[in-house]
mmCIF file of C-alpha atoms in Angstrom:
data_model
loop_
_atom_site.group_PDB
_atom_site.id
_atom_site.type_symbol
_atom_site.label_atom_id
_atom_site.label_comp_id
_atom_site.label_asym_id
_atom_site.label_seq_id
_atom_site.Cartn_x
_atom_site.Cartn_y
_atom_site.Cartn_z
ATOM 1 C CA MET A 1140 -20.630 -17.171 -42.961
ATOM 2 C CA SER A 1141 -23.019 -17.455 -40.136
ATOM 3 C CA ALA A 1142 -23.611 -14.770 -37.598
ATOM 4 C CA LYS A 1143 -21.535 -14.974 -34.479
ATOM 5 C CA PRO A 1144 -23.329 -15.419 -31.354
ATOM 6 C CA GLU A 1145 -24.272 -12.354 -29.551
ATOM 7 C CA ASN A 1146 -22.293 -13.757 -26.258
ATOM 8 C CA GLU A 1147 -19.050 -14.660 -28.407
ATOM 9 C CA SER A 1148 -16.384 -11.859 -27.430
ATOM 10 C CA LYS A 1149 -14.836 -9.934 -30.232
ATOM 11 C CA ASP A 1150 -11.901 -9.925 -27.899
ATOM 12 C CA ALA A 1151 -11.460 -13.236 -27.722
ATOM 13 C CA PRO A 1152 -7.818 -14.533 -28.197
ATOM 14 C CA ASP A 1153 -7.807 -16.607 -31.851
ATOM 15 C CA LEU A 1154 -6.985 -19.895 -30.097
ATOM 16 C CA GLY A 1155 -5.885 -22.940 -31.574
ATOM 17 C CA ARG A 1156 -8.332 -26.236 -30.994
ATOM 18 C CA ALA A 1157 -7.128 -27.011 -27.345
ATOM 19 C CA GLY A 1158 -7.748 -23.099 -26.152
ATOM 20 C CA GLN A 1159 -4.249 -22.772 -26.799
ATOM 21 C CA GLU A 1160 -2.395 -20.500 -29.038
ATOM 22 C CA ARG A 1161 0.038 -22.646 -30.227
ATOM 23 C CA LEU A 1162 1.712 -26.132 -29.886
ATOM 24 C CA GLU A 1163 5.016 -26.115 -28.275
ATOM 25 C CA ALA A 1164 7.671 -28.076 -29.936
ATOM 26 C CA THR A 1165 7.786 -30.491 -26.914
ATOM 27 C CA ILE A 1166 5.782 -30.784 -23.896
ATOM 28 C CA ALA A 1167 8.147 -30.212 -20.621
ATOM 29 C CA PRO A 1168 8.062 -33.185 -18.370
ATOM 30 C CA PRO A 1169 6.556 -32.439 -15.075
ATOM 31 C CA GLN A 1170 8.651 -31.384 -12.075
ATOM 32 C CA LEU A 1171 8.840 -31.464 -8.351
ATOM 33 C CA GLY A 1172 7.531 -28.323 -6.751
ATOM 34 C CA SER A 1173 7.090 -27.067 -3.319
ATOM 35 C CA ASP A 1174 5.691 -29.045 -0.305
ATOM 36 C CA PHE A 1175 2.320 -30.654 -0.636
ATOM 37 C CA ILE A 1176 0.134 -30.412 2.533
ATOM 38 C CA VAL A 1177 -1.481 -34.021 2.737
ATOM 39 C CA ASP A 1178 -4.967 -34.386 4.545
ATOM 40 C CA PRO A 1179 -5.312 -37.222 7.076
ATOM 41 C CA THR A 1180 -7.870 -38.898 5.040
ATOM 42 C CA VAL A 1181 -5.170 -39.864 2.502
ATOM 43 C CA SER A 1182 -2.582 -41.354 5.024
ATOM 44 C CA LYS A 1183 -5.550 -43.694 6.141
ATOM 45 C CA SER A 1184 -6.340 -44.806 2.538
ATOM 46 C CA PHE A 1185 -3.090 -46.536 1.662
ATOM 47 C CA PRO A 1186 -3.178 -50.009 0.534
ATOM 48 C CA ILE A 1187 -0.823 -51.176 3.299
ATOM 49 C CA PRO A 1188 -1.583 -50.366 6.528
ATOM 50 C CA GLY A 1189 0.952 -48.713 8.467
ATOM 51 C CA THR A 1190 2.353 -46.766 5.690
ATOM 52 C CA GLU A 1191 3.928 -43.254 6.580
ATOM 53 C CA ILE A 1192 4.420 -40.427 4.233
ATOM 54 C CA VAL A 1193 8.050 -39.292 4.309
ATOM 55 C CA ALA A 1194 7.721 -36.195 2.192
ATOM 56 C CA ALA A 1195 5.254 -34.982 -0.362
ATOM 57 C CA PHE A 1196 5.730 -32.447 -3.394
ATOM 58 C CA ASN A 1197 4.006 -30.688 -5.905
ATOM 59 C CA TYR A 1198 4.127 -32.605 -8.961
ATOM 60 C CA GLY A 1199 3.293 -31.472 -12.461
ATOM 61 C CA MET A 1200 -0.213 -29.778 -13.060
ATOM 62 C CA SER A 1201 -3.843 -30.575 -13.496
ATOM 63 C CA LEU A 1202 -6.030 -28.054 -15.386
ATOM 64 C CA TRP A 1203 -9.024 -28.720 -12.738
ATOM 65 C CA GLY A 1204 -6.806 -29.401 -9.357
ATOM 66 C CA ARG A 1205 -3.627 -30.092 -7.884
ATOM 67 C CA THR A 1206 -1.278 -33.334 -8.387
ATOM 68 C CA ALA A 1207 1.432 -34.394 -5.999
ATOM 69 C CA LYS A 1208 4.199 -36.953 -5.591
ATOM 70 C CA LEU A 1209 3.951 -38.916 -2.259
ATOM 71 C CA LEU A 1210 7.366 -40.298 -0.970
ATOM 72 C CA CYS A 1211 6.582 -43.189 1.554
ATOM 73 C CA ARG A 1212 7.737 -45.765 3.721
ATOM 74 C CA LEU A 1213 6.188 -49.217 4.126
ATOM 75 C CA PRO A 1214 6.049 -50.814 7.737
ATOM 76 C CA THR A 1215 9.145 -53.089 6.462
ATOM 77 C CA GLY A 1216 11.109 -50.158 5.661
ATOM 78 C CA GLU A 1217 10.682 -50.201 1.787
ATOM 79 C CA ARG A 1218 10.028 -47.178 0.428
ATOM 80 C CA VAL A 1219 7.510 -46.693 -2.299
ATOM 81 C CA ASN A 1220 5.907 -43.349 -4.161
ATOM 82 C CA TYR A 1221 2.348 -42.680 -4.686
ATOM 83 C CA PHE A 1222 0.377 -40.314 -6.900
ATOM 84 C CA LEU A 1223 -1.836 -38.104 -5.623
ATOM 85 C CA LYS A 1224 -4.600 -35.940 -7.325
ATOM 86 C CA VAL A 1225 -6.785 -33.607 -5.227
ATOM 87 C CA THR A 1226 -10.042 -31.666 -6.814
ATOM 88 C CA ALA A 1227 -11.847 -28.807 -5.093
ATOM 89 C CA LEU A 1228 -14.975 -28.526 -6.988
ATOM 90 C CA GLY A 1229 -17.271 -29.744 -4.510
ATOM 91 C CA GLU A 1230 -19.916 -32.197 -5.947
ATOM 92 C CA VAL A 1231 -18.447 -31.722 -9.354
ATOM 93 C CA GLY A 1232 -15.309 -32.834 -8.109
ATOM 94 C CA LYS A 1233 -16.912 -35.790 -6.403
ATOM 95 C CA ALA A 1234 -18.276 -36.979 -9.825
ATOM 96 C CA MET A 1235 -14.958 -36.221 -11.627
ATOM 97 C CA THR A 1236 -12.923 -38.227 -8.594
ATOM 98 C CA GLU A 1237 -15.421 -41.235 -8.480
ATOM 99 C CA GLY A 1238 -15.625 -41.606 -12.302
ATOM 100 C CA GLU A 1239 -11.955 -41.240 -12.894
ATOM 101 C CA PHE A 1240 -11.214 -44.262 -10.077
ATOM 102 C CA GLU A 1241 -13.707 -46.479 -11.329
ATOM 103 C CA SER A 1242 -12.556 -46.022 -15.082
ATOM 104 C CA LEU A 1243 -8.751 -46.345 -13.997
ATOM 105 C CA LYS A 1244 -9.720 -49.457 -11.916
ATOM 106 C CA GLU A 1245 -11.852 -50.909 -14.993
ATOM 107 C CA MET A 1246 -8.897 -49.947 -17.022
ATOM 108 C CA HIS A 1247 -5.993 -51.399 -15.055
ATOM 109 C CA ALA A 1248 -7.670 -54.684 -14.574
ATOM 110 C CA THR A 1249 -7.718 -55.269 -18.192
ATOM 111 C CA SER A 1250 -4.617 -53.758 -19.117
ATOM 112 C CA PRO A 1251 -2.022 -53.250 -15.826
ATOM 113 C CA ILE A 1252 1.008 -52.149 -17.975
ATOM 114 C CA PHE A 1253 -0.889 -49.319 -19.809
ATOM 115 C CA VAL A 1254 -2.586 -48.130 -16.780
ATOM 116 C CA PRO A 1255 -1.613 -46.881 -13.440
ATOM 117 C CA LYS A 1256 -3.371 -48.862 -10.753
ATOM 118 C CA PRO A 1257 -6.067 -46.795 -8.488
ATOM 119 C CA PHE A 1258 -6.071 -47.386 -4.848
ATOM 120 C CA ALA A 1259 -8.409 -45.237 -3.197
ATOM 121 C CA TRP A 1260 -10.493 -42.242 -3.631
ATOM 122 C CA GLY A 1261 -12.628 -40.135 -0.901
ATOM 123 C CA ARG A 1262 -13.360 -36.611 0.511
ATOM 124 C CA TYR A 1263 -10.688 -34.624 2.558
ATOM 125 C CA SER A 1264 -11.779 -34.522 6.181
ATOM 126 C CA LYS A 1265 -11.540 -30.544 6.801
ATOM 127 C CA SER A 1266 -11.599 -28.425 3.719
ATOM 128 C CA GLU A 1267 -13.949 -25.775 2.364
ATOM 129 C CA PRO A 1268 -14.778 -25.751 -0.558
ATOM 130 C CA GLU A 1269 -15.649 -29.464 -0.303
ATOM 131 C CA THR A 1270 -12.204 -31.352 -1.759
ATOM 132 C CA HIS A 1271 -11.860 -35.116 -3.236
ATOM 133 C CA PHE A 1272 -8.894 -37.036 -3.812
ATOM 134 C CA LEU A 1273 -7.591 -39.720 -6.060
ATOM 135 C CA LEU A 1274 -4.487 -42.100 -4.813
ATOM 136 C CA ALA A 1275 -2.861 -44.011 -7.592
ATOM 137 C CA GLU A 1276 0.298 -45.793 -8.482
ATOM 138 C CA PHE A 1277 3.179 -43.504 -9.283
ATOM 139 C CA ARG A 1278 4.910 -43.468 -12.612
ATOM 140 C CA ASN A 1279 7.228 -41.276 -13.986
ATOM 141 C CA VAL A 1280 6.159 -39.419 -16.926
ATOM 142 C CA GLY A 1281 8.320 -38.920 -19.945
ATOM 143 C CA GLU A 1282 7.636 -38.231 -23.288
ATOM 144 C CA GLN A 1283 4.381 -37.039 -24.326
ATOM 145 C CA PRO A 1284 2.571 -38.523 -26.405
ATOM 146 C CA PRO A 1285 4.423 -41.685 -26.434
ATOM 147 C CA ASP A 1286 6.170 -43.358 -29.322
ATOM 148 C CA PRO A 1287 2.927 -43.981 -32.006
ATOM 149 C CA ILE A 1288 3.827 -47.479 -32.709
ATOM 150 C CA LYS A 1289 4.169 -48.573 -29.056
ATOM 151 C CA PHE A 1290 1.105 -46.475 -27.893
ATOM 152 C CA THR A 1291 -1.337 -47.348 -30.460
ATOM 153 C CA ALA A 1292 -0.358 -51.176 -30.118
ATOM 154 C CA ARG A 1293 -1.345 -50.892 -26.342
ATOM 155 C CA LEU A 1294 -4.444 -48.529 -27.023
ATOM 156 C CA ALA A 1295 -5.587 -51.091 -29.560
ATOM 157 C CA GLU A 1296 -4.811 -54.017 -26.947
ATOM 158 C CA LEU A 1297 -7.012 -52.364 -24.437
ATOM 159 C CA HIS A 1298 -9.963 -52.098 -26.862
ATOM 160 C CA ARG A 1299 -9.578 -55.651 -28.233
ATOM 161 C CA ILE A 1300 -9.181 -57.606 -24.984
ATOM 162 C CA SER A 1301 -11.784 -55.739 -22.841
ATOM 163 C CA ARG A 1302 -15.422 -57.175 -22.443
ATOM 164 C CA SER A 1303 -18.364 -55.518 -21.432
ATOM 165 C CA PRO A 1304 -19.875 -57.037 -18.103
ATOM 166 C CA THR A 1305 -23.572 -56.747 -19.656
ATOM 167 C CA GLY A 1306 -22.424 -57.325 -23.475
ATOM 168 C CA LYS A 1307 -23.854 -53.621 -23.963
ATOM 169 C CA PHE A 1308 -22.640 -50.061 -24.151
ATOM 170 C CA GLY A 1309 -22.228 -47.717 -21.434
ATOM 171 C CA PHE A 1310 -20.836 -47.836 -17.779
ATOM 172 C CA HIS A 1311 -21.500 -48.782 -14.248
ATOM 173 C CA THR A 1312 -21.450 -45.432 -13.187
ATOM 174 C CA THR A 1313 -21.021 -41.633 -14.412
ATOM 175 C CA THR A 1314 -17.952 -40.502 -15.658
ATOM 176 C CA CYS A 1315 -16.577 -37.102 -16.739
ATOM 177 C CA HIS A 1316 -14.714 -35.450 -19.449
ATOM 178 C CA ALA A 1317 -12.590 -32.978 -17.470
ATOM 179 C CA PHE A 1318 -15.551 -31.262 -15.351
ATOM 180 C CA LEU A 1319 -18.265 -32.260 -17.579
ATOM 181 C CA THR A 1320 -20.354 -35.312 -16.889
ATOM 182 C CA GLN A 1321 -21.028 -37.764 -19.384
ATOM 183 C CA ILE A 1322 -24.176 -39.988 -20.322
ATOM 184 C CA THR A 1323 -22.403 -43.455 -19.061
ATOM 185 C CA ASP A 1324 -24.310 -44.778 -16.121
ATOM 186 C CA CYS A 1325 -26.635 -46.793 -18.427
ATOM 187 C CA TRP A 1326 -26.843 -49.559 -20.780
ATOM 188 C CA GLU A 1327 -27.689 -49.626 -24.199
ATOM 189 C CA GLU A 1328 -27.949 -52.578 -26.788
ATOM 190 C CA SER A 1329 -27.457 -49.579 -29.511
ATOM 191 C CA TRP A 1330 -24.453 -47.727 -29.917
ATOM 192 C CA SER A 1331 -26.158 -45.290 -31.996
ATOM 193 C CA ARG A 1332 -28.483 -44.616 -29.602
ATOM 194 C CA LEU A 1333 -25.967 -43.950 -26.555
ATOM 195 C CA PHE A 1334 -23.644 -41.756 -28.645
ATOM 196 C CA GLN A 1335 -26.991 -39.737 -29.994
ATOM 197 C CA ARG A 1336 -27.727 -39.384 -25.933
ATOM 198 C CA GLN A 1337 -24.131 -38.573 -25.087
ATOM 199 C CA LEU A 1338 -24.068 -35.981 -28.187
ATOM 200 C CA LEU A 1339 -27.412 -34.479 -27.095
ATOM 201 C CA HIS A 1340 -26.038 -34.131 -23.505
ATOM 202 C CA MET A 1341 -23.168 -32.192 -25.064
ATOM 203 C CA VAL A 1342 -25.217 -29.750 -26.949
ATOM 204 C CA THR A 1343 -27.510 -28.911 -24.263
ATOM 205 C CA LEU A 1344 -24.443 -27.888 -22.038
ATOM 206 C CA ASP A 1345 -22.959 -26.023 -24.833
ATOM 207 C CA GLN A 1346 -26.104 -23.748 -25.184
ATOM 208 C CA GLU A 1347 -26.368 -23.569 -21.226
ATOM 209 C CA ARG A 1348 -22.721 -22.527 -21.299
ATOM 210 C CA ASN A 1349 -22.410 -20.180 -24.532
ATOM 211 C CA GLY A 1350 -25.808 -19.550 -25.322
ATOM 212 C CA MET A 1351 -28.139 -20.045 -28.094
ATOM 213 C CA TRP A 1352 -27.036 -20.073 -31.787
ATOM 214 C CA GLU A 1353 -29.759 -20.586 -34.064
ATOM 215 C CA GLU A 1354 -27.536 -21.646 -37.047
ATOM 216 C CA PHE A 1355 -25.544 -23.847 -35.121
ATOM 217 C CA LYS A 1356 -28.513 -25.405 -32.890
ATOM 218 C CA ALA A 1357 -29.671 -26.379 -36.357
ATOM 219 C CA VAL A 1358 -26.844 -28.386 -37.423
ATOM 220 C CA CYS A 1359 -26.544 -29.879 -34.265
ATOM 221 C CA ASP A 1360 -30.469 -31.136 -34.441
ATOM 222 C CA LEU A 1361 -29.925 -32.156 -38.062
ATOM 223 C CA THR A 1362 -27.066 -34.142 -36.868
ATOM 224 C CA LEU A 1363 -28.653 -36.038 -33.926
ATOM 225 C CA GLU A 1364 -31.775 -36.496 -36.228
ATOM 226 C CA LYS A 1365 -30.314 -37.526 -39.156
ATOM 227 C CA VAL A 1366 -26.377 -37.944 -39.743
ATOM 228 C CA VAL A 1367 -26.278 -40.326 -36.293
ATOM 229 C CA PRO A 1368 -28.310 -42.861 -37.158
ATOM 230 C CA ARG A 1369 -27.343 -42.724 -40.865
ATOM 231 C CA LEU A 1370 -23.550 -43.337 -39.995
ATOM 232 C CA LEU A 1371 -24.021 -45.339 -36.693
ATOM 233 C CA GLU A 1372 -26.812 -47.660 -37.329
ATOM 234 C CA PRO A 1373 -25.259 -49.686 -40.156
ATOM 235 C CA LEU A 1374 -22.526 -50.776 -37.893
ATOM 236 C CA GLN A 1375 -25.122 -52.917 -36.014
ATOM 237 C CA SER A 1376 -27.213 -53.966 -38.852
ATOM 238 C CA GLU A 1377 -27.531 -56.493 -42.101
ATOM 239 C CA GLY A 1378 -25.423 -58.944 -40.204
ATOM 240 C CA ARG A 1379 -22.722 -56.346 -39.117
ATOM 241 C CA SER A 1380 -21.842 -55.892 -35.467
ATOM 242 C CA ILE A 1381 -19.432 -54.137 -33.370
ATOM 243 C CA LYS A 1382 -17.937 -55.095 -30.103
ATOM 244 C CA PRO A 1383 -18.335 -52.813 -26.778
ATOM 245 C CA CYS A 1384 -14.885 -51.883 -26.121
ATOM 246 C CA LEU A 1385 -13.593 -50.090 -22.724
ATOM 247 C CA ILE A 1386 -12.166 -46.902 -23.892
ATOM 248 C CA HIS A 1387 -9.989 -44.272 -21.803
ATOM 249 C CA GLY A 1388 -12.516 -41.273 -23.007
ATOM 250 C CA ASP A 1389 -10.107 -38.674 -23.378
ATOM 251 C CA VAL A 1390 -7.191 -39.857 -25.113
ATOM 252 C CA TRP A 1391 -5.056 -36.428 -25.796
ATOM 253 C CA ASP A 1392 -1.346 -35.516 -25.433
ATOM 254 C CA GLU A 1393 -1.195 -34.706 -21.903
ATOM 255 C CA ASN A 1394 -3.373 -37.812 -20.494
ATOM 256 C CA THR A 1395 -0.598 -40.241 -22.056
ATOM 257 C CA ALA A 1396 3.143 -40.549 -21.545
ATOM 258 C CA THR A 1397 5.832 -42.836 -21.714
ATOM 259 C CA ASP A 1398 6.978 -44.342 -18.295
ATOM 260 C CA MET A 1399 10.495 -43.352 -17.711
ATOM 261 C CA ASP A 1400 11.353 -46.251 -15.941
ATOM 262 C CA THR A 1401 10.229 -48.996 -18.058
ATOM 263 C CA GLY A 1402 9.694 -47.288 -21.362
ATOM 264 C CA GLU A 1403 6.138 -48.548 -21.603
ATOM 265 C CA PRO A 1404 3.436 -45.900 -22.897
ATOM 266 C CA PHE A 1405 0.495 -45.557 -20.537
ATOM 267 C CA VAL A 1406 -2.440 -43.670 -19.933
ATOM 268 C CA PHE A 1407 -4.333 -41.703 -17.068
ATOM 269 C CA ASP A 1408 -7.309 -39.118 -16.293
ATOM 270 C CA ALA A 1409 -9.626 -41.209 -17.851
ATOM 271 C CA GLY A 1410 -13.261 -41.111 -18.326
ATOM 272 C CA SER A 1411 -14.301 -44.306 -19.235
ATOM 273 C CA MET A 1412 -17.086 -46.335 -20.758
ATOM 274 C CA TYR A 1413 -17.950 -49.206 -23.032
ATOM 275 C CA ALA A 1414 -18.185 -47.631 -26.452
ATOM 276 C CA HIS A 1415 -17.259 -48.585 -30.330
ATOM 277 C CA ASN A 1416 -13.442 -48.442 -30.647
ATOM 278 C CA GLU A 1417 -13.195 -45.883 -32.934
ATOM 279 C CA TYR A 1418 -15.178 -43.136 -31.079
ATOM 280 C CA GLU A 1419 -11.909 -43.191 -28.926
ATOM 281 C CA ILE A 1420 -9.776 -41.559 -31.801
ATOM 282 C CA GLY A 1421 -12.416 -39.064 -32.907
ATOM 283 C CA ASN A 1422 -10.551 -36.770 -30.597
ATOM 284 C CA TRP A 1423 -7.307 -36.570 -32.887
ATOM 285 C CA ARG A 1424 -9.032 -35.393 -35.794
ATOM 286 C CA ALA A 1425 -8.443 -31.661 -34.666
ATOM 287 C CA PRO A 1426 -5.231 -30.273 -35.361
ATOM 288 C CA ARG A 1427 -4.685 -29.242 -31.552
ATOM 289 C CA HIS A 1428 -3.131 -32.282 -30.711
ATOM 290 C CA ARG A 1429 -0.048 -33.825 -31.460
ATOM 291 C CA LEU A 1430 -2.005 -37.183 -31.841
ATOM 292 C CA SER A 1431 -3.373 -35.767 -34.767
ATOM 293 C CA ASN A 1432 -0.310 -36.905 -36.487
ATOM 294 C CA LYS A 1433 -1.394 -39.296 -39.163
ATOM 295 C CA SER A 1434 1.068 -41.798 -37.903
ATOM 296 C CA TYR A 1435 -0.973 -42.183 -34.646
ATOM 297 C CA ILE A 1436 -4.114 -43.265 -36.803
ATOM 298 C CA ARG A 1437 -2.257 -45.277 -39.362
ATOM 299 C CA ASN A 1438 -0.473 -47.368 -36.647
ATOM 300 C CA TYR A 1439 -4.217 -47.726 -34.906
ATOM 301 C CA LYS A 1440 -5.791 -49.196 -37.628
ATOM 302 C CA ARG A 1441 -2.806 -51.611 -38.130
ATOM 303 C CA ASN A 1442 -3.774 -52.991 -34.677
ATOM 304 C CA PHE A 1443 -7.539 -52.795 -34.832
ATOM 305 C CA SER A 1444 -9.615 -53.213 -38.226
ATOM 306 C CA VAL A 1445 -11.610 -50.639 -39.596
ATOM 307 C CA SER A 1446 -15.470 -51.349 -38.794
ATOM 308 C CA GLU A 1447 -17.864 -51.990 -41.699
ATOM 309 C CA PRO A 1448 -18.875 -50.195 -43.771
ATOM 310 C CA GLU A 1449 -15.088 -49.513 -44.100
ATOM 311 C CA GLU A 1450 -15.742 -46.833 -46.863
ATOM 312 C CA GLU A 1451 -17.701 -44.636 -44.210
ATOM 313 C CA TRP A 1452 -14.637 -44.670 -41.405
ATOM 314 C CA ASP A 1453 -13.971 -40.916 -42.382
ATOM 315 C CA ALA A 1454 -17.214 -39.988 -41.956
ATOM 316 C CA ARG A 1455 -17.751 -41.635 -38.444
ATOM 317 C CA ASN A 1456 -14.387 -40.038 -37.473
ATOM 318 C CA LEU A 1457 -15.752 -36.569 -38.413
ATOM 319 C CA LEU A 1458 -18.931 -37.289 -36.390
ATOM 320 C CA TYR A 1459 -16.875 -38.516 -33.397
ATOM 321 C CA SER A 1460 -14.834 -35.634 -33.393
ATOM 322 C CA LEU A 1461 -17.778 -33.151 -32.846
ATOM 323 C CA ARG A 1462 -18.560 -34.817 -29.674
ATOM 324 C CA TYR A 1463 -14.623 -33.775 -28.394
ATOM 325 C CA ASP A 1464 -15.335 -30.371 -29.915
ATOM 326 C CA LEU A 1465 -18.364 -29.582 -28.325
ATOM 327 C CA ALA A 1466 -16.362 -30.329 -24.888
ATOM 328 C CA THR A 1467 -13.682 -28.193 -25.940
ATOM 329 C CA PHE A 1468 -16.245 -25.176 -26.791
ATOM 330 C CA ILE A 1469 -17.976 -25.617 -23.279
ATOM 331 C CA HIS A 1470 -14.497 -25.834 -21.579
ATOM 332 C CA TYR A 1471 -13.190 -22.689 -23.229
ATOM 333 C CA PRO A 1472 -16.153 -20.313 -23.701
ATOM 334 C CA GLY A 1473 -15.660 -16.843 -25.054
ATOM 335 C CA SER A 1474 -12.948 -17.787 -27.489
ATOM 336 C CA ASN A 1475 -13.680 -18.345 -31.256
ATOM 337 C CA LEU A 1476 -13.474 -21.968 -31.417
ATOM 338 C CA ARG A 1477 -17.539 -22.364 -31.526
ATOM 339 C CA GLN A 1478 -17.681 -20.180 -34.715
ATOM 340 C CA ARG A 1479 -14.628 -21.325 -36.508
ATOM 341 C CA TYR A 1480 -15.145 -25.124 -36.025
ATOM 342 C CA GLY A 1481 -18.895 -25.316 -35.231
ATOM 343 C CA ILE A 1482 -20.677 -25.016 -38.707
ATOM 344 C CA GLU A 1483 -17.459 -24.365 -40.753
ATOM 345 C CA GLY A 1484 -15.913 -27.674 -39.137
ATOM 346 C CA PHE A 1485 -18.899 -30.101 -39.328
ATOM 347 C CA GLY A 1486 -21.829 -28.887 -40.693
ATOM 348 C CA ALA A 1487 -20.786 -27.316 -43.991
ATOM 349 C CA LYS A 1488 -18.537 -30.192 -44.954
ATOM 350 C CA HIS A 1489 -20.988 -33.039 -44.056
ATOM 351 C CA LEU A 1490 -24.605 -31.549 -44.073
ATOM 352 C CA SER A 1491 -24.375 -29.257 -47.238
#
């Protein structure tokens, strides 16, 4: 076993792969909480001028901000609800909020049943620290994650019917995975090249956050230089091709739900780009998720055929999972995640 990095705490809890000690049997649905104070800027951002806020309550939770349900009255007297997300993280929060708005906007235009409609984003008028908000369609959160058959059908449909505006991989702006920026504000003909840039970015952020670990860096360097081109270049060579698909970018249990009013699955809290569709489900490999249940991957494959070379699907899935695992290491510094799943989880299995 490799030596533990010096800055990794010996007292850090033995966390599961989501930074939590165990998965509860079910995810409790979000509840209405105390009154929520709404900044005047939000009131000016409703899609229908003259909309009044009747009441506002804390609703559910966000790891990096606060969320609310706004009960509103239109000028016609009709009642309508809105979802509000507020992030007080300065420039980081701005990137998160704008990226999520643009992601939801693109996804909703492609699959309105599967994605709530975003209406506006902006900055609070009076706030210290700098605070940003996202205003969107409200949907009642039910079962999380949704039924695997319905959910994977909708996700595969989003991937299948989406069309990159340039025919390339990338996105028109920077999006985020939680508070981490992604390399998305670019367009690449080569998926291998974009993923390599994305992975290098996460490796760099991990080193900045968790410190240098020579053995792990060696594995990452080999992965970037050898494994990425070996596994991803064949997707676009010898007559093969893959379509740039619009992806959510962070599909895990609590970014998915069943709409209690319609029974339809939906997703939220996105950090999108146009990517290889299989990259989306790399996040499901880790046992930290309920979506890791094999029924989700099995049903997804029934709706979207595996890319050629088909026999390398599992190796690609392992490679894609590394990108999500790196983000988890960064989100939970000081835990044992990096040691348990860094070299053992990828390098020993694929680079030995």
